[in-house]
Coordinates of C-alpha atoms in Angstrom, one line a residue:
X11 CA -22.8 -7.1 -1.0
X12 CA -22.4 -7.0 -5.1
X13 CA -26.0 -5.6 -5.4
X14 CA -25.1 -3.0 -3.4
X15 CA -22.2 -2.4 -5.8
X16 CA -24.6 -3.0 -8.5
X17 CA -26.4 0.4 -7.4
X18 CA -23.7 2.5 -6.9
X19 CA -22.5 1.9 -9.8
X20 CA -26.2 2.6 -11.4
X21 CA -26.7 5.9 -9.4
X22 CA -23.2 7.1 -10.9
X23 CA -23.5 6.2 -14.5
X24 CA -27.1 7.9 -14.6
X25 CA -25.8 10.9 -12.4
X26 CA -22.5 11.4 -14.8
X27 CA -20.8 13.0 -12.0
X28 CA -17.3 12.7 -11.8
X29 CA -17.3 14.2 -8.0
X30 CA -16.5 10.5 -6.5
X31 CA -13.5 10.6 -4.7
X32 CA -13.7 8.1 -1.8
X33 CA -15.0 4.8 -2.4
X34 CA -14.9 3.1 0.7
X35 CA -16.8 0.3 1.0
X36 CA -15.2 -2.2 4.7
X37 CA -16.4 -5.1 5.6
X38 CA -19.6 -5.6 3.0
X39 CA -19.4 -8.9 1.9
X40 CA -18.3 -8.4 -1.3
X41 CA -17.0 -11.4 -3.9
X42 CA -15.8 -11.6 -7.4
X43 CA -18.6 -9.7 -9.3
X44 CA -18.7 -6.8 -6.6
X45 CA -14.4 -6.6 -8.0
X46 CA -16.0 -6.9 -11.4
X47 CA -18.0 -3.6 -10.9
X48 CA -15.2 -1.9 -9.0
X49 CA -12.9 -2.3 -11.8
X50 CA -15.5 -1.1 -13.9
X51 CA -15.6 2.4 -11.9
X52 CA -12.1 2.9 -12.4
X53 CA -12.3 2.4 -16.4
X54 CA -11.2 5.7 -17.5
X55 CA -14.3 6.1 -19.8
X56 CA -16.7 5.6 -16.5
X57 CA -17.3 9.3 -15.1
X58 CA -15.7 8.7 -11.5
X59 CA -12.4 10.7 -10.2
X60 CA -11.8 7.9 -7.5
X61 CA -8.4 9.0 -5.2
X62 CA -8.9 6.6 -2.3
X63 CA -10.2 3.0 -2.7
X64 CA -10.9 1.0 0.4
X65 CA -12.3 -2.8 0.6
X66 CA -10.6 -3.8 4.0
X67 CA -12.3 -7.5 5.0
X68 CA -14.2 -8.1 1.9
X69 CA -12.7 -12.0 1.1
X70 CA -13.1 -11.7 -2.6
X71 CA -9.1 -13.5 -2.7
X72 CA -7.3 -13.5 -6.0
X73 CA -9.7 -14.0 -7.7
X74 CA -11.8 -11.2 -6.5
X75 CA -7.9 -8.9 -7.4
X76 CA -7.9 -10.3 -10.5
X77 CA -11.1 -8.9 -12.0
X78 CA -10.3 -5.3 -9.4
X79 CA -6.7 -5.0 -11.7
X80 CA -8.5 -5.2 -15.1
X81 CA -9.3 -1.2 -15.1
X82 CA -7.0 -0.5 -11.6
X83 CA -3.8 -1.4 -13.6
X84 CA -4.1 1.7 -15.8
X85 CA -5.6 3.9 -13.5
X86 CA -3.9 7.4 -13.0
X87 CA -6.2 8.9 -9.6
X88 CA -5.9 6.8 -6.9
X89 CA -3.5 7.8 -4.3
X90 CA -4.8 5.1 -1.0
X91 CA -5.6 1.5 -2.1
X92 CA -6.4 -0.4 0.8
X93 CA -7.1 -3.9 1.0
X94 CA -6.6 -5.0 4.0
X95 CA -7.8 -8.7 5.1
X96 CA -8.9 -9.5 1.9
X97 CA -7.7 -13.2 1.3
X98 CA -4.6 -11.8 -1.0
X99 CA -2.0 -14.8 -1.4
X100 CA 1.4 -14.8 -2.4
X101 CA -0.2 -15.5 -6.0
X102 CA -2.5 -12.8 -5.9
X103 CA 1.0 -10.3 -5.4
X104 CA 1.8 -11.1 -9.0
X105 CA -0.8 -9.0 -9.9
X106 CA 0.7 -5.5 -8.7
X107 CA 2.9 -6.2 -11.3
X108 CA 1.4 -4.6 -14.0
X109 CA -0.2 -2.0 -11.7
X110 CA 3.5 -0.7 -10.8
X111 CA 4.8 -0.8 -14.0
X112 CA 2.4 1.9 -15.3
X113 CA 4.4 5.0 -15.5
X114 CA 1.3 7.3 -14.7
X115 CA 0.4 5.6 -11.8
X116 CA 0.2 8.1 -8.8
X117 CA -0.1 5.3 -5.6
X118 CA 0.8 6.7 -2.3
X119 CA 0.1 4.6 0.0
X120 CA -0.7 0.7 -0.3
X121 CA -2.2 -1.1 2.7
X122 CA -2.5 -5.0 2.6
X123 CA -2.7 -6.0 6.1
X124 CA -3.7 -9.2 7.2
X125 CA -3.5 -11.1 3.5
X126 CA -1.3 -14.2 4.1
X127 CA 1.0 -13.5 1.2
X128 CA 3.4 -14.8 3.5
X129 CA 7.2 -14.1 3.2
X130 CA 7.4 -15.1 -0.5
X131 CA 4.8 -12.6 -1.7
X132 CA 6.4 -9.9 0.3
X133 CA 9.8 -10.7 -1.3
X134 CA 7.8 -10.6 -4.7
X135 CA 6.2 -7.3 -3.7
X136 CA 9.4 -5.7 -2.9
X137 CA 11.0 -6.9 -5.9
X138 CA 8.0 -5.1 -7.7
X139 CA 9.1 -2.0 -6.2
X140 CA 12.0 -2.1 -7.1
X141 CA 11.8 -3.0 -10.4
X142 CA 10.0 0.3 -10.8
X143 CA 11.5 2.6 -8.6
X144 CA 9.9 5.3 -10.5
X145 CA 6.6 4.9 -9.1
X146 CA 5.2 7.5 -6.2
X147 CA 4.6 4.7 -3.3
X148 CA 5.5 6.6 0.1
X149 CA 3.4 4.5 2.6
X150 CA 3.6 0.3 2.7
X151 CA 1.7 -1.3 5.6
X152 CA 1.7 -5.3 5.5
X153 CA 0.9 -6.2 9.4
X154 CA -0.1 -9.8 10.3
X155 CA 1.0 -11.0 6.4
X156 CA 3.0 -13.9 8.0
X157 CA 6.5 -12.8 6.5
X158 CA 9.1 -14.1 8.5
X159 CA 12.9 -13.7 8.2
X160 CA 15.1 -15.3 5.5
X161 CA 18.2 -14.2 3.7
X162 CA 16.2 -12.9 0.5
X163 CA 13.7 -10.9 2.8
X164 CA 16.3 -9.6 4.3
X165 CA 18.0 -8.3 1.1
X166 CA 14.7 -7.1 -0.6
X167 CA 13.8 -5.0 2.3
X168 CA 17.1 -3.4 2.8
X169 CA 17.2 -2.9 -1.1
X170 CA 14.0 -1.3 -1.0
X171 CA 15.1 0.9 1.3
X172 CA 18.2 1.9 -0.5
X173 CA 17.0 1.7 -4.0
X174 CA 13.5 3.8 -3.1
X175 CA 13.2 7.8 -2.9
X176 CA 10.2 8.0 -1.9
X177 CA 8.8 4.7 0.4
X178 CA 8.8 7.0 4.0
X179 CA 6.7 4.8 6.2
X180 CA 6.9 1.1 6.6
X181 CA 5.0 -1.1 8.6
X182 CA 5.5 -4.8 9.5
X183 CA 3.9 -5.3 12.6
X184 CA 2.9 -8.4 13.6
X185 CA 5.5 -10.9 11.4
X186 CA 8.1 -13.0 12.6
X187 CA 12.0 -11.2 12.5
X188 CA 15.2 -12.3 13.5
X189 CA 18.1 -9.7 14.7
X190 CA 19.7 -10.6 11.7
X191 CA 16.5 -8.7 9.7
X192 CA 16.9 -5.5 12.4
X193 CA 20.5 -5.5 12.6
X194 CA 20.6 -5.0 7.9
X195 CA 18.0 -2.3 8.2
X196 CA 19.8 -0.6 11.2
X197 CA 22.8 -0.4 8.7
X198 CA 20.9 1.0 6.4
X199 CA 19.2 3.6 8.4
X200 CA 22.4 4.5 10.2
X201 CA 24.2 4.7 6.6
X202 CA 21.1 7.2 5.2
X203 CA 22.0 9.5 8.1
X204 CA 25.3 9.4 8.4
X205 CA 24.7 11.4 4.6
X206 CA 21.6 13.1 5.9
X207 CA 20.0 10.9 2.8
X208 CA 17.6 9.7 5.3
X209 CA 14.2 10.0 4.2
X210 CA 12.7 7.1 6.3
X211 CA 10.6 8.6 9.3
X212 CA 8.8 5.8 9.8
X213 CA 9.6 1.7 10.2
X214 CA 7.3 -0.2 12.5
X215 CA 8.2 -4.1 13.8
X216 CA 7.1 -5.8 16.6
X217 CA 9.4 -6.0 19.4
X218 CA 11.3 -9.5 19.4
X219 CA 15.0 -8.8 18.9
X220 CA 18.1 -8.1 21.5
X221 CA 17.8 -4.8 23.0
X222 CA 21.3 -4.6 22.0
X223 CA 20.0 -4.3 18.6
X224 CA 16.4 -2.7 19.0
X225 CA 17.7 0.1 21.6
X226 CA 19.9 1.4 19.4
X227 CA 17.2 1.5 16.0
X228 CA 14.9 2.6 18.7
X229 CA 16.6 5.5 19.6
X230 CA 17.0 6.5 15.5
X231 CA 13.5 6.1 14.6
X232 CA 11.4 7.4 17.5
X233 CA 10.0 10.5 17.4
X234 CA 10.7 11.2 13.4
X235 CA 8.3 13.4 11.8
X236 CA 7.0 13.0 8.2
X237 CA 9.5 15.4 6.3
X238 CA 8.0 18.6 5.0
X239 CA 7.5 18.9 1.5
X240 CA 6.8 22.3 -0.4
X241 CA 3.2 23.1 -0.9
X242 CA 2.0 24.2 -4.4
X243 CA -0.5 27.1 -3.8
X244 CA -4.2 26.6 -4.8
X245 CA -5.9 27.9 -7.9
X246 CA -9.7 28.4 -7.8
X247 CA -12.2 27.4 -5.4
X248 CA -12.3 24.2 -4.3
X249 CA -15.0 21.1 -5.4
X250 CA -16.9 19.4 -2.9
X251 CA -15.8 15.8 -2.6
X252 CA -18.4 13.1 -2.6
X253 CA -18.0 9.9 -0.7
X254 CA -19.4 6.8 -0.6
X255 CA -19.1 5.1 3.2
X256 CA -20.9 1.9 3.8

C-alpha cells in the first residue's frame, strides 16, 4: 500500500544509495499518493538509479499516471516500465506524451496490458511514437486493451512499423482484428523483407482472420529470433544490483 511506499522511500533517502535498480512493486494496492512517492524516486536529485519500474495491477488510473509522469517524464534510466492492469484510459495515454518527446529518454520496452485505452488510445499511443521516432522503444505489449480494427488503427500501426527502427516486438493479443488489419501489416512485413529491412521478429495477434491471410504472415513470423546486436565489452567490475520485490 502507500505506507509501504512511504518506507521505501524513507529507507533510501537515509541510506543515500543509488544501488536501486529494480523497483518492482505488483499487485500492492497502491493509489494516487503511492504514484506521488514513485515519482518522487525518479526525481533526478533523489539518490536512486532505477532501470526497471513495475506496478502491474495497482488501480491507481490516471490519476495515479499523472502524479507517476511528474519526475518519470524526464527521467534518463529506466529501460522496462510496466504497467500492466492499472486502470490506464485512453485519457491517461496523453500523458506519454511528454515522456516520448524527451530526447534522453532510454525506454526499451513499455508494457500496458490490460488498461482499457481502447482503440482510440492505442491510435494516440502510436501517433506518439511516431511523432518521436527518435526514441529507443523496442518492445510494445498492449494485450486485452480492447483495440479493435478501424481504418486509422490500421494506418497508425502499419506506420509505426514503417516509420520505427527500432519497435522489434509487438504484442496485441487479445483485441479485436479484422483481415483487413492482418492483410496491411502482412504488406508491410513482406515489403521489409523483400529489402532485408526487416527488423520485426516479433508481432503477436490472436488468431481470428482467414487462414488465407494468417497462413501466409504465419509462415513469415514464426520462428524469428531477436536480431543480434554488437556487444560493447565491459570495463571494471561489476555493482551489485539491489531490488525491491514486494
Amino acid at each position: 500500500q502507500d505506507e509501504g511506499v512511504s518506507y521505501i522511500f524513507s529507507y533510501i533517502d537515509k541510506a543515500k544509495s543509488g544501488n536501486l535498480k529494480i523497483l518492482d512493486l505488483i499487485n500492492c494496492q497502491i493509489g494516487v499518493m503511492g504514484c506521488q512517492i514513485i515519482s518522487d524516486m525518479l526525481n533526478p536529485i533523489f539518490p536512486t538509479d532505477i532501470q526497471v519500474l513495475n506496478l502491474n495491477y495497482n488501480r491507481f488510473g490516471n490519476v495515479g499516471l499523472t502524479e507517476l509522469m511528474n519526475n518519470l517524464k524526464q527521467n534518463v534510466t529506466i529501460t522496462y516500465l510496466s504497467l500492466a492492469y492499472c486502470d490506464i484510459t485512453s485519457e491517461g495515454i496523453l500523458y506519454f506524451k511528454e515522456y516520448f518527446e524527451n530526447p534522453k529518454n532510454i525506454l526499451i520496452s513499455l508494457v500496458l496490458d490490460g488498461n482499457p485505452i481502447q482503440t482510440r488510445g492505442a491510435c494516440d499511443l502510436l501517433n506518439i511514437l511516431m511523432d518521436n521516432t527518435s526514441n529507443k522503444l523496442e518492445e510494445l505489449s498492449l494485450q486485452n486493451c480492447f483495440i479493435k480494427s478501424d481504418p486509422e488503427f490500421n494506418i497508425c500501426i502499419t506506420g509505426i512499423m514503417k516509420l520505427s527502427n527500432t519497435l522489434e516486438s509487438y504484442n496485441l493479443m487479445f483485441n479485436h482484428f479484422n483481415d483487413e488489419f492482418l492483410s496491411g501489416v502482412l504488406e508491410v512485413i513482406k515489403k521489409q523483407k523483400e529489402i532485408k529491412d526487416l527488423h520485426i521478429y516479433q508481432f503477436f495477434v490472436t488468431n481470428q482472420f482467414d487462414d488465407k491471410i494468417y497462413q501466409p504472415f504465419f509462415k513469415l513470423m514464426n520462428g524469428r529470433k531477436k536480431p543480434k546486436k554488437k556487444k560493447l565489452k565491459a570495463r571494471g567490475k561489476s555493482k551489485a544490483k539491489k531490488k525491491f520485490n514486494i
